[in-house]
Amino acid sequence: MPAITVPDLTVLPRVPLPDPERSTERPVRGVTSAPSGYEGEGFPVRRAFAGVDLADLDPFIHMDQMGEVEYAPGEPKGTPWHPHRGFETVTYLLDGIFDHHDSHGGGGTISDGDTQWMTAGSGLLHIEAPPESLVVSGGLFHGVQLWVNLPRASKWATPRYQDLRGSQVALLTSDDGASLVRVIAGEVAGHAGPGSTHTPITMVHASVAPGARLELPWRPDFNALVYVLAGNGSVGSDRRPVRKGQLAVLGAGGHLRVDAATSQPQAEPELEVLVLGGLPIREPVAWAGPFVMNTRAEVMQAFEDFQAGRLGTIPSVHGAPTTLTEG
Ligand code: MN
């Protein structure tokens, strides 16, 4: 699992240990296990947020861990063209290559440690697929797609595409120098990541060495979610055991703690966690398929607009498929 790695963590800025006299460590409110499924043309995913109340996820909506999968030659899969409106898709790639095109002119290729942050806003069509070279060769594919809700006032924003390179990510280490903290958006201990967000959000990918402890200051007005991409360990003030494919929803507090077990699976030498938090939007969520709006009528309108071609048309992209589906 490369994403972005650093040969010598001790040269990085350190996240100071929170002062237990002045900050409460967040407890775990619940742990869920992500069921497996298939997305798009049939790539394997774990539905990271399945079974969790939207109010606990707010401002996040949905997340898929894509892979990890070792494709045979000819096997790599993506999605056909499909629409979105009312939220953002954030695709973070740990291994492999993914191409993106959208009907608003956004797009690019991401690989190890890169992120594409697409604001669907008022609506667009997009396609996400492995490049032809990867289809031919096969290979490792592992990433995450997170859906971030937009508040009512931003649901009609002009679509935007942010191409965040792995090299732009803010890299920090824990107080003991044993963990790598990658800040993709928001900030940790004053170090900001490159992602620009519509509402305050922090998105972190951390690798915690076996037996090590990671403590992160976390805005008390944010929610806090810890998803385990690989390895095992424990989370929260109650040291709740977690393993690959599990999500911990944390309760209130000013910092959070993640401990890596001393023994890790051979193929996954470190505990890999995605730590997410944001200021809850606290608006009604009407979500159907690829549309996330405030009311049922707005969702129906989105389907009508899509059918009428008002969310855009498939642009001419050399070699790209032209099939269009609702998601
Ligand atoms: Mn999509």
mmCIF file of C-alpha atoms and ligand atoms in Angstrom:
data_model
loop_
_atom_site.group_PDB
_atom_site.id
_atom_site.type_symbol
_atom_site.label_atom_id
_atom_site.label_comp_id
_atom_site.label_asym_id
_atom_site.label_seq_id
_atom_site.Cartn_x
_atom_site.Cartn_y
_atom_site.Cartn_z
ATOM 1 C CA MET A 1 0.000 0.000 0.000
ATOM 2 C CA PRO A 2 2.246 2.839 -1.141
ATOM 3 C CA ALA A 3 0.070 5.974 -1.510
ATOM 4 C CA ILE A 4 2.696 8.530 -0.463
ATOM 5 C CA THR A 5 5.457 7.115 1.709
ATOM 6 C CA VAL A 6 8.422 8.782 3.400
ATOM 7 C CA PRO A 7 11.744 7.001 4.035
ATOM 8 C CA ASP A 8 12.529 8.966 7.204
ATOM 9 C CA LEU A 9 9.510 10.040 9.253
ATOM 10 C CA THR A 10 11.639 11.834 11.853
ATOM 11 C CA VAL A 11 12.272 14.768 9.485
ATOM 12 C CA LEU A 12 8.540 15.604 9.312
ATOM 13 C CA PRO A 13 6.699 18.125 11.496
ATOM 14 C CA ARG A 14 5.283 16.407 14.586
ATOM 15 C CA VAL A 15 1.713 16.444 15.806
ATOM 16 C CA PRO A 16 2.037 17.338 19.503
ATOM 17 C CA LEU A 17 0.327 15.062 22.025
ATOM 18 C CA PRO A 18 -2.936 16.608 23.234
ATOM 19 C CA ASP A 19 -2.986 17.841 26.828
ATOM 20 C CA PRO A 20 -5.341 15.458 28.691
ATOM 21 C CA GLU A 21 -6.051 18.230 31.237
ATOM 22 C CA ARG A 22 -7.471 20.483 28.545
ATOM 23 C CA SER A 23 -8.906 18.123 25.923
ATOM 24 C CA THR A 24 -11.208 15.091 26.125
ATOM 25 C CA GLU A 25 -10.312 11.948 24.233
ATOM 26 C CA ARG A 26 -13.185 10.878 22.003
ATOM 27 C CA PRO A 27 -14.882 7.569 22.909
ATOM 28 C CA VAL A 28 -16.228 5.099 20.349
ATOM 29 C CA ARG A 29 -20.003 5.250 19.838
ATOM 30 C CA GLY A 30 -20.196 2.317 17.464
ATOM 31 C CA VAL A 31 -18.242 0.029 15.164
ATOM 32 C CA THR A 32 -19.712 -1.351 11.927
ATOM 33 C CA SER A 33 -18.313 -3.802 9.364
ATOM 34 C CA ALA A 34 -18.472 -2.849 5.700
ATOM 35 C CA PRO A 35 -20.301 -5.353 3.495
ATOM 36 C CA SER A 36 -18.741 -6.222 0.147
ATOM 37 C CA GLY A 37 -20.375 -5.380 -3.154
ATOM 38 C CA TYR A 38 -19.637 -4.374 -6.721
ATOM 39 C CA GLU A 39 -19.649 -0.938 -8.348
ATOM 40 C CA GLY A 40 -19.758 0.313 -11.943
ATOM 41 C CA GLU A 41 -18.844 -2.378 -14.442
ATOM 42 C CA GLY A 42 -18.102 -4.781 -11.589
ATOM 43 C CA PHE A 43 -15.134 -3.716 -9.502
ATOM 44 C CA PRO A 44 -15.160 -4.978 -5.898
ATOM 45 C CA VAL A 45 -15.920 -2.456 -3.139
ATOM 46 C CA ARG A 46 -16.536 -2.379 0.595
ATOM 47 C CA ARG A 47 -19.496 -0.128 1.523
ATOM 48 C CA ALA A 48 -17.723 1.647 4.365
ATOM 49 C CA PHE A 49 -20.729 3.532 5.776
ATOM 50 C CA ALA A 50 -23.387 0.806 5.446
ATOM 51 C CA GLY A 51 -25.675 0.634 8.469
ATOM 52 C CA VAL A 52 -24.599 3.992 9.892
ATOM 53 C CA ASP A 53 -27.140 6.764 10.504
ATOM 54 C CA LEU A 54 -26.725 9.672 8.060
ATOM 55 C CA ALA A 55 -26.869 12.056 11.042
ATOM 56 C CA ASP A 56 -23.679 10.440 12.393
ATOM 57 C CA LEU A 57 -21.971 10.679 8.996
ATOM 58 C CA ASP A 58 -23.007 14.296 8.268
ATOM 59 C CA PRO A 59 -21.458 16.024 6.243
ATOM 60 C CA PHE A 60 -20.430 12.731 4.607
ATOM 61 C CA ILE A 61 -22.922 10.554 2.749
ATOM 62 C CA HIS A 62 -21.284 7.455 1.408
ATOM 63 C CA MET A 63 -17.871 5.814 1.023
ATOM 64 C CA ASP A 64 -16.569 2.859 -0.947
ATOM 65 C CA GLN A 65 -13.203 1.236 -0.400
ATOM 66 C CA MET A 66 -12.401 0.187 -3.971
ATOM 67 C CA GLY A 67 -10.365 -3.025 -3.915
ATOM 68 C CA GLU A 68 -7.799 -3.824 -2.848
ATOM 69 C CA VAL A 69 -7.791 -6.084 -5.883
ATOM 70 C CA GLU A 70 -5.068 -7.641 -8.045
ATOM 71 C CA TYR A 71 -6.496 -7.585 -11.552
ATOM 72 C CA ALA A 72 -5.560 -10.134 -14.185
ATOM 73 C CA PRO A 73 -4.740 -8.753 -17.665
ATOM 74 C CA GLY A 74 -7.944 -7.550 -19.356
ATOM 75 C CA GLU A 75 -9.866 -7.483 -16.091
ATOM 76 C CA PRO A 76 -9.652 -3.894 -14.727
ATOM 77 C CA LYS A 77 -13.053 -2.184 -14.592
ATOM 78 C CA GLY A 78 -14.481 1.284 -14.121
ATOM 79 C CA THR A 79 -17.872 2.966 -14.368
ATOM 80 C CA PRO A 80 -19.883 3.930 -17.458
ATOM 81 C CA TRP A 81 -20.914 7.576 -17.944
ATOM 82 C CA HIS A 82 -23.380 8.558 -15.208
ATOM 83 C CA PRO A 83 -24.767 11.748 -13.620
ATOM 84 C CA HIS A 84 -24.411 13.420 -10.202
ATOM 85 C CA ARG A 85 -25.959 16.472 -8.562
ATOM 86 C CA GLY A 86 -25.886 18.065 -5.128
ATOM 87 C CA PHE A 87 -22.637 16.767 -3.616
ATOM 88 C CA GLU A 88 -18.938 16.033 -4.204
ATOM 89 C CA THR A 89 -17.096 12.833 -5.067
ATOM 90 C CA VAL A 90 -13.610 12.529 -3.613
ATOM 91 C CA THR A 91 -11.501 9.742 -5.088
ATOM 92 C CA TYR A 92 -8.221 8.932 -3.317
ATOM 93 C CA LEU A 93 -6.052 6.330 -4.961
ATOM 94 C CA LEU A 94 -3.552 4.271 -2.992
ATOM 95 C CA ASP A 95 -2.503 1.817 -5.714
ATOM 96 C CA GLY A 96 -3.154 1.652 -9.437
ATOM 97 C CA ILE A 97 -4.329 4.243 -11.952
ATOM 98 C CA PHE A 98 -7.753 5.776 -12.581
ATOM 99 C CA ASP A 99 -8.824 8.110 -15.382
ATOM 100 C CA HIS A 100 -11.623 10.615 -14.962
ATOM 101 C CA HIS A 101 -13.582 12.674 -17.487
ATOM 102 C CA ASP A 102 -16.624 14.821 -16.871
ATOM 103 C CA SER A 103 -19.047 16.726 -19.076
ATOM 104 C CA HIS A 104 -17.969 20.031 -17.538
ATOM 105 C CA GLY A 105 -14.408 19.699 -18.841
ATOM 106 C CA GLY A 106 -12.895 18.343 -15.630
ATOM 107 C CA GLY A 107 -10.732 15.282 -15.602
ATOM 108 C CA GLY A 108 -7.330 13.768 -15.246
ATOM 109 C CA THR A 109 -5.383 10.691 -14.285
ATOM 110 C CA ILE A 110 -4.660 9.818 -10.688
ATOM 111 C CA SER A 111 -2.283 7.224 -9.308
ATOM 112 C CA ASP A 112 -0.499 6.432 -6.052
ATOM 113 C CA GLY A 113 -1.511 8.990 -3.441
ATOM 114 C CA ASP A 114 -3.360 11.388 -5.764
ATOM 115 C CA THR A 115 -6.896 12.639 -5.152
ATOM 116 C CA GLN A 116 -9.534 13.955 -7.502
ATOM 117 C CA TRP A 117 -12.083 16.155 -5.802
ATOM 118 C CA MET A 118 -15.106 16.651 -8.040
ATOM 119 C CA THR A 119 -17.845 19.048 -7.055
ATOM 120 C CA ALA A 120 -20.911 17.896 -8.958
ATOM 121 C CA GLY A 121 -22.891 20.895 -7.692
ATOM 122 C CA SER A 122 -25.687 21.731 -10.139
ATOM 123 C CA GLY A 123 -24.960 18.565 -12.079
ATOM 124 C CA LEU A 124 -22.775 16.820 -14.617
ATOM 125 C CA LEU A 125 -21.968 13.479 -16.169
ATOM 126 C CA HIS A 126 -18.728 11.665 -15.471
ATOM 127 C CA ILE A 127 -16.842 8.469 -16.107
ATOM 128 C CA GLU A 128 -14.164 6.822 -14.002
ATOM 129 C CA ALA A 129 -12.113 4.039 -15.540
ATOM 130 C CA PRO A 130 -8.669 2.476 -15.570
ATOM 131 C CA PRO A 131 -6.547 3.570 -18.535
ATOM 132 C CA GLU A 132 -6.214 1.198 -21.468
ATOM 133 C CA SER A 133 -2.627 0.333 -20.502
ATOM 134 C CA LEU A 134 -3.766 -0.910 -17.086
ATOM 135 C CA VAL A 135 -6.614 -2.876 -18.650
ATOM 136 C CA VAL A 136 -4.047 -4.630 -20.838
ATOM 137 C CA SER A 137 -1.494 -5.283 -18.111
ATOM 138 C CA GLY A 138 -3.767 -5.858 -15.115
ATOM 139 C CA GLY A 139 -2.297 -5.064 -11.701
ATOM 140 C CA LEU A 140 -3.027 -3.777 -8.241
ATOM 141 C CA PHE A 141 -5.933 -1.385 -7.672
ATOM 142 C CA HIS A 142 -6.876 0.160 -4.335
ATOM 143 C CA GLY A 143 -8.618 3.407 -3.528
ATOM 144 C CA VAL A 144 -11.436 5.157 -1.777
ATOM 145 C CA GLN A 145 -14.384 7.146 -3.068
ATOM 146 C CA LEU A 146 -16.003 9.415 -0.518
ATOM 147 C CA TRP A 147 -19.214 11.391 -1.086
ATOM 148 C CA VAL A 148 -19.291 14.762 0.659
ATOM 149 C CA ASN A 149 -22.654 16.484 0.943
ATOM 150 C CA LEU A 150 -23.158 20.109 -0.047
ATOM 151 C CA PRO A 151 -25.354 22.490 1.936
ATOM 152 C CA ARG A 152 -28.516 23.776 0.253
ATOM 153 C CA ALA A 153 -26.765 27.009 -0.720
ATOM 154 C CA SER A 154 -24.025 25.118 -2.629
ATOM 155 C CA LYS A 155 -26.031 22.367 -4.305
ATOM 156 C CA TRP A 156 -26.413 24.530 -7.399
ATOM 157 C CA ALA A 157 -22.762 25.585 -7.495
ATOM 158 C CA THR A 158 -20.953 25.411 -10.817
ATOM 159 C CA PRO A 159 -19.163 22.040 -11.103
ATOM 160 C CA ARG A 160 -15.495 22.113 -10.104
ATOM 161 C CA TYR A 161 -12.627 19.673 -10.478
ATOM 162 C CA GLN A 162 -9.606 19.689 -8.152
ATOM 163 C CA ASP A 163 -6.637 17.591 -9.177
ATOM 164 C CA LEU A 164 -4.712 17.036 -5.935
ATOM 165 C CA ARG A 165 -1.323 15.450 -6.424
ATOM 166 C CA GLY A 166 0.083 13.142 -3.765
ATOM 167 C CA SER A 167 3.124 15.425 -3.616
ATOM 168 C CA GLN A 168 0.901 18.315 -2.412
ATOM 169 C CA VAL A 169 -0.455 16.405 0.581
ATOM 170 C CA ALA A 170 0.705 17.762 3.963
ATOM 171 C CA LEU A 171 2.897 15.113 5.606
ATOM 172 C CA LEU A 172 3.244 14.979 9.380
ATOM 173 C CA THR A 173 4.380 12.457 11.922
ATOM 174 C CA SER A 174 3.127 11.539 15.362
ATOM 175 C CA ASP A 175 4.804 12.691 18.559
ATOM 176 C CA ASP A 176 6.816 9.439 18.662
ATOM 177 C CA GLY A 177 7.758 9.641 14.963
ATOM 178 C CA ALA A 178 6.191 6.218 14.272
ATOM 179 C CA SER A 179 3.149 7.198 12.229
ATOM 180 C CA LEU A 180 2.759 8.962 8.905
ATOM 181 C CA VAL A 181 -0.137 11.421 8.793
ATOM 182 C CA ARG A 182 -1.215 12.574 5.325
ATOM 183 C CA VAL A 183 -3.526 15.588 5.420
ATOM 184 C CA ILE A 184 -5.498 15.643 2.146
ATOM 185 C CA ALA A 185 -7.996 18.344 3.127
ATOM 186 C CA GLY A 186 -8.632 20.457 6.180
ATOM 187 C CA GLU A 187 -5.921 20.759 8.810
ATOM 188 C CA VAL A 188 -4.233 18.908 11.638
ATOM 189 C CA ALA A 189 -2.291 20.841 14.278
ATOM 190 C CA GLY A 190 -2.111 23.857 11.979
ATOM 191 C CA HIS A 191 -0.911 21.936 8.897
ATOM 192 C CA ALA A 192 -3.380 22.257 6.008
ATOM 193 C CA GLY A 193 -3.905 19.826 3.163
ATOM 194 C CA PRO A 194 -4.431 20.903 -0.464
ATOM 195 C CA GLY A 195 -8.151 20.139 -0.830
ATOM 196 C CA SER A 196 -10.548 23.076 -0.987
ATOM 197 C CA THR A 197 -13.875 22.268 0.639
ATOM 198 C CA HIS A 198 -17.326 23.931 0.627
ATOM 199 C CA THR A 199 -17.846 23.299 4.343
ATOM 200 C CA PRO A 200 -15.147 22.693 6.979
ATOM 201 C CA ILE A 201 -13.839 19.131 6.636
ATOM 202 C CA THR A 202 -10.679 17.245 7.555
ATOM 203 C CA MET A 203 -9.561 14.179 5.577
ATOM 204 C CA VAL A 204 -6.504 12.260 6.733
ATOM 205 C CA HIS A 205 -4.860 8.976 5.727
ATOM 206 C CA ALA A 206 -2.563 7.699 8.483
ATOM 207 C CA SER A 207 -0.206 4.720 8.595
ATOM 208 C CA VAL A 208 0.437 3.634 12.175
ATOM 209 C CA ALA A 209 3.427 1.360 12.862
ATOM 210 C CA PRO A 210 2.817 -1.903 14.783
ATOM 211 C CA GLY A 211 2.458 -1.181 18.491
ATOM 212 C CA ALA A 212 2.431 2.594 17.977
ATOM 213 C CA ARG A 213 -0.159 5.104 19.150
ATOM 214 C CA LEU A 214 -1.439 8.016 17.105
ATOM 215 C CA GLU A 215 -3.250 10.921 18.730
ATOM 216 C CA LEU A 216 -4.755 13.667 16.622
ATOM 217 C CA PRO A 217 -6.264 16.946 17.798
ATOM 218 C CA TRP A 218 -9.770 17.081 16.325
ATOM 219 C CA ARG A 219 -12.103 20.091 16.253
ATOM 220 C CA PRO A 220 -14.748 19.533 18.942
ATOM 221 C CA ASP A 221 -17.487 20.790 16.584
ATOM 222 C CA PHE A 222 -16.549 18.158 13.934
ATOM 223 C CA ASN A 223 -17.802 14.614 13.839
ATOM 224 C CA ALA A 224 -15.096 11.937 13.742
ATOM 225 C CA LEU A 225 -15.005 8.708 11.729
ATOM 226 C CA VAL A 226 -12.119 6.222 11.609
ATOM 227 C CA TYR A 227 -12.209 3.668 8.778
ATOM 228 C CA VAL A 228 -9.664 0.835 8.688
ATOM 229 C CA LEU A 229 -8.237 0.323 5.198
ATOM 230 C CA ALA A 230 -5.772 -2.365 6.308
ATOM 231 C CA GLY A 231 -4.350 -3.983 9.408
ATOM 232 C CA ASN A 232 -5.830 -4.023 12.883
ATOM 233 C CA GLY A 233 -5.705 -2.156 16.150
ATOM 234 C CA SER A 234 -7.959 -0.199 18.451
ATOM 235 C CA VAL A 235 -9.685 3.190 18.436
ATOM 236 C CA GLY A 236 -10.953 5.702 20.956
ATOM 237 C CA SER A 237 -10.671 6.236 24.677
ATOM 238 C CA ASP A 238 -12.190 2.783 25.223
ATOM 239 C CA ARG A 239 -9.570 1.115 22.942
ATOM 240 C CA ARG A 240 -12.269 -0.582 20.890
ATOM 241 C CA PRO A 241 -10.730 -3.291 18.651
ATOM 242 C CA VAL A 242 -11.044 -2.599 14.922
ATOM 243 C CA ARG A 243 -9.809 -4.373 11.828
ATOM 244 C CA LYS A 244 -9.757 -3.961 8.067
ATOM 245 C CA GLY A 245 -13.147 -2.973 6.665
ATOM 246 C CA GLN A 246 -14.533 -1.593 9.930
ATOM 247 C CA LEU A 247 -15.720 1.930 10.688
ATOM 248 C CA ALA A 248 -15.650 3.505 14.137
ATOM 249 C CA VAL A 249 -17.988 6.431 14.795
ATOM 250 C CA LEU A 250 -16.517 8.484 17.626
ATOM 251 C CA GLY A 251 -18.303 10.556 20.233
ATOM 252 C CA ALA A 252 -17.561 14.046 21.495
ATOM 253 C CA GLY A 253 -14.107 15.293 22.444
ATOM 254 C CA GLY A 254 -11.124 17.401 21.435
ATOM 255 C CA HIS A 255 -8.802 14.662 20.215
ATOM 256 C CA LEU A 256 -8.859 11.076 19.019
ATOM 257 C CA ARG A 257 -6.594 8.087 19.411
ATOM 258 C CA VAL A 258 -5.706 5.162 17.159
ATOM 259 C CA ASP A 259 -3.492 2.292 18.354
ATOM 260 C CA ALA A 260 -1.927 -0.259 15.996
ATOM 261 C CA ALA A 261 -1.753 -3.845 17.225
ATOM 262 C CA THR A 262 1.798 -5.122 17.759
ATOM 263 C CA SER A 263 1.144 -7.961 15.334
ATOM 264 C CA GLN A 264 -0.140 -7.133 11.840
ATOM 265 C CA PRO A 265 -1.024 -9.338 8.851
ATOM 266 C CA GLN A 266 2.058 -10.100 6.736
ATOM 267 C CA ALA A 267 0.635 -8.404 3.635
ATOM 268 C CA GLU A 268 -0.408 -5.324 5.631
ATOM 269 C CA PRO A 269 2.542 -4.369 7.842
ATOM 270 C CA GLU A 270 0.945 -1.204 9.253
ATOM 271 C CA LEU A 271 -2.488 -0.115 10.440
ATOM 272 C CA GLU A 272 -3.891 2.085 7.667
ATOM 273 C CA VAL A 273 -6.761 4.353 8.638
ATOM 274 C CA LEU A 274 -8.783 7.048 6.963
ATOM 275 C CA VAL A 275 -9.794 9.652 9.539
ATOM 276 C CA LEU A 276 -12.691 11.897 8.506
ATOM 277 C CA GLY A 277 -14.461 14.745 10.196
ATOM 278 C CA GLY A 278 -16.493 17.782 9.358
ATOM 279 C CA LEU A 279 -18.951 20.347 10.557
ATOM 280 C CA PRO A 280 -22.386 18.724 10.266
ATOM 281 C CA ILE A 281 -24.643 20.455 7.705
ATOM 282 C CA ARG A 282 -27.836 19.429 9.552
ATOM 283 C CA GLU A 283 -30.216 19.747 6.626
ATOM 284 C CA PRO A 284 -32.711 17.164 5.353
ATOM 285 C CA VAL A 285 -31.083 14.617 3.016
ATOM 286 C CA ALA A 286 -33.070 13.281 0.051
ATOM 287 C CA TRP A 287 -30.797 10.766 -1.656
ATOM 288 C CA ALA A 288 -31.627 8.499 -4.560
ATOM 289 C CA GLY A 289 -28.962 6.855 -6.705
ATOM 290 C CA PRO A 290 -26.544 9.482 -8.000
ATOM 291 C CA PHE A 291 -28.399 12.517 -6.610
ATOM 292 C CA VAL A 292 -28.214 13.972 -3.095
ATOM 293 C CA MET A 293 -30.661 16.818 -2.552
ATOM 294 C CA ASN A 294 -32.747 18.291 0.293
ATOM 295 C CA THR A 295 -36.202 17.216 -0.867
ATOM 296 C CA ARG A 296 -37.785 14.344 -2.764
ATOM 297 C CA ALA A 297 -39.077 16.807 -5.364
ATOM 298 C CA GLU A 298 -35.515 18.017 -6.026
ATOM 299 C CA VAL A 299 -34.378 14.420 -6.565
ATOM 300 C CA MET A 300 -37.246 13.805 -9.018
ATOM 301 C CA GLN A 301 -36.275 17.033 -10.784
ATOM 302 C CA ALA A 302 -32.678 15.763 -11.041
ATOM 303 C CA PHE A 303 -33.852 12.536 -12.719
ATOM 304 C CA GLU A 304 -35.983 14.587 -15.132
ATOM 305 C CA ASP A 305 -33.122 16.970 -15.881
ATOM 306 C CA PHE A 306 -30.807 14.023 -16.494
ATOM 307 C CA GLN A 307 -33.291 12.331 -18.856
ATOM 308 C CA ALA A 308 -33.728 15.606 -20.719
ATOM 309 C CA GLY A 309 -29.963 16.005 -21.156
ATOM 310 C CA ARG A 310 -29.803 19.047 -18.896
ATOM 311 C CA LEU A 311 -26.976 17.602 -16.758
ATOM 312 C CA GLY A 312 -24.735 17.623 -19.794
ATOM 313 C CA THR A 313 -23.936 15.377 -22.696
ATOM 314 C CA ILE A 314 -21.132 12.877 -23.158
ATOM 315 C CA PRO A 315 -18.167 14.785 -24.552
ATOM 316 C CA SER A 316 -16.080 13.329 -27.336
ATOM 317 C CA VAL A 317 -13.172 11.614 -25.625
ATOM 318 C CA HIS A 318 -10.977 9.478 -27.836
ATOM 319 C CA GLY A 319 -11.336 5.822 -26.934
ATOM 320 C CA ALA A 320 -13.816 6.415 -24.102
ATOM 321 C CA PRO A 321 -17.009 4.350 -23.842
ATOM 322 C CA THR A 322 -20.254 6.100 -24.701
ATOM 323 C CA THR A 323 -22.791 4.101 -22.668
ATOM 324 C CA LEU A 324 -24.888 6.217 -20.321
ATOM 325 C CA THR A 325 -26.610 4.875 -17.200
ATOM 326 C CA GLU A 326 -28.168 6.315 -14.061
ATOM 327 C CA GLY A 327 -25.324 5.190 -11.906
HETATM 328 MN MN MN B 1 -19.704 8.756 -10.018
#
